[in-house]
Amino acid sequence: MIAFVSGPVAALAPTSAVIEVGGVGMVVQCTPATLAGLRIGAEAKIATSLVVREDSLTLYGFADDDERQTFELLQTASGVGPRLAQAMIAVHSPDTLRVAVATGDEKTLTAVPGIGKKGAQKLLLELKDRLGEPLGTHIGRQGIGAPVSAGWNDQLHSALIGLGYATREADEAVALVVPEAEAAIEAGEAPAVPRLLRAALQSLNRTR
């Protein structure tokens, strides 16, 4: 198992990053929040989980070990593959998922693209004794890197498209979080893309 990769960021895409490790470029599938903290040319250390299939080897990357472990635990539930598990991590922090499972909160799980009401009920039953108790350390987490100011709307839009939303839905969600981004800029702060992403996902869930 590859527990982490460390090295300069060679390239970034809406759903992945290329990390140079010993002269080899390793493609790592990452959540939007993780990608928002990376910069091309900058050093990065990403917790990873290697998913082995008959025809592929895919490396998934996360902000920390807690995200990685939660990603792996989520896949112990029937019907949850790596893509859905990563989508759950992209929308909610590990602690938010632990709280949702502990309290039987279906609404939190159905905020994830690809999870309906019946699927959420099934997951709550299967994951009840697997995720553990909330740690209280990741609620409100904003990602691993410094907030991003330049092009925050483009990054947010790309992240939503990468999560499977239609262009129109992504446009509407970005528009809804503009006031929050502008408030941060007026306060002399850079808009934090991971935080804006969570707000955008919440707005999309409300409008469905």
Steps between C-alpha positions, in 0.01 A plus 500: 500500500615853423417698816604839362682673216731796545661728246446803277163543330559454126144555375145563619167401345138534622508158668867405527856613563832373372765474771861446397649223714858402425478623144168321436171688463230331709137582418295535818121531496417772755200675650442864401597615850832318479570636151423853618796481739752399231716725280694397191869492585441498876587207724205290616442195717173319438359205692404232247307178457576264212197333341591189301276370222561234237562764234622797701694637796350826627651719768255713701633794699382678814584791726594276794498147638154543653349565156688202355388263775140621472515450121608139553240433770218639285581239236426219745130584450331313216458705185766756595791509259799734504329770290197524728720482811711786367187702418387456861837629622481789252162614630544429873793485741561165675356635825186624324451151359559344841243732659250428221536124544487524879181710491329329206508819292378401152499856368876536543565186296253588224693825446761281330446455124400139435340430839120493519272455799501120490874492447552732796286280725701194398830676561392618844432140600818354354737772621359540848772298672780562250585871489548547872419793725536865385842642582392862511809610308389521139162671513530827315829394340590712199754278325875458509637805328486874521176659374491580131404847378581512129241321291306359794183490291668300222644255752165461670321451168752233391467324834121477465526370144753245625243383758250431222280810502371646176647829375176684575492368858864596549434851366208548739694367800796728432267799472344418837832511687625823340384709801704281736807529278461878465461536877830319550673725246360815664633375835846471346488122480529266202185296427558144623398271214436190718264698724323650200468153348319371807266801494434445129422131556259589779319745271474238226352252745237752613390580145448136397 
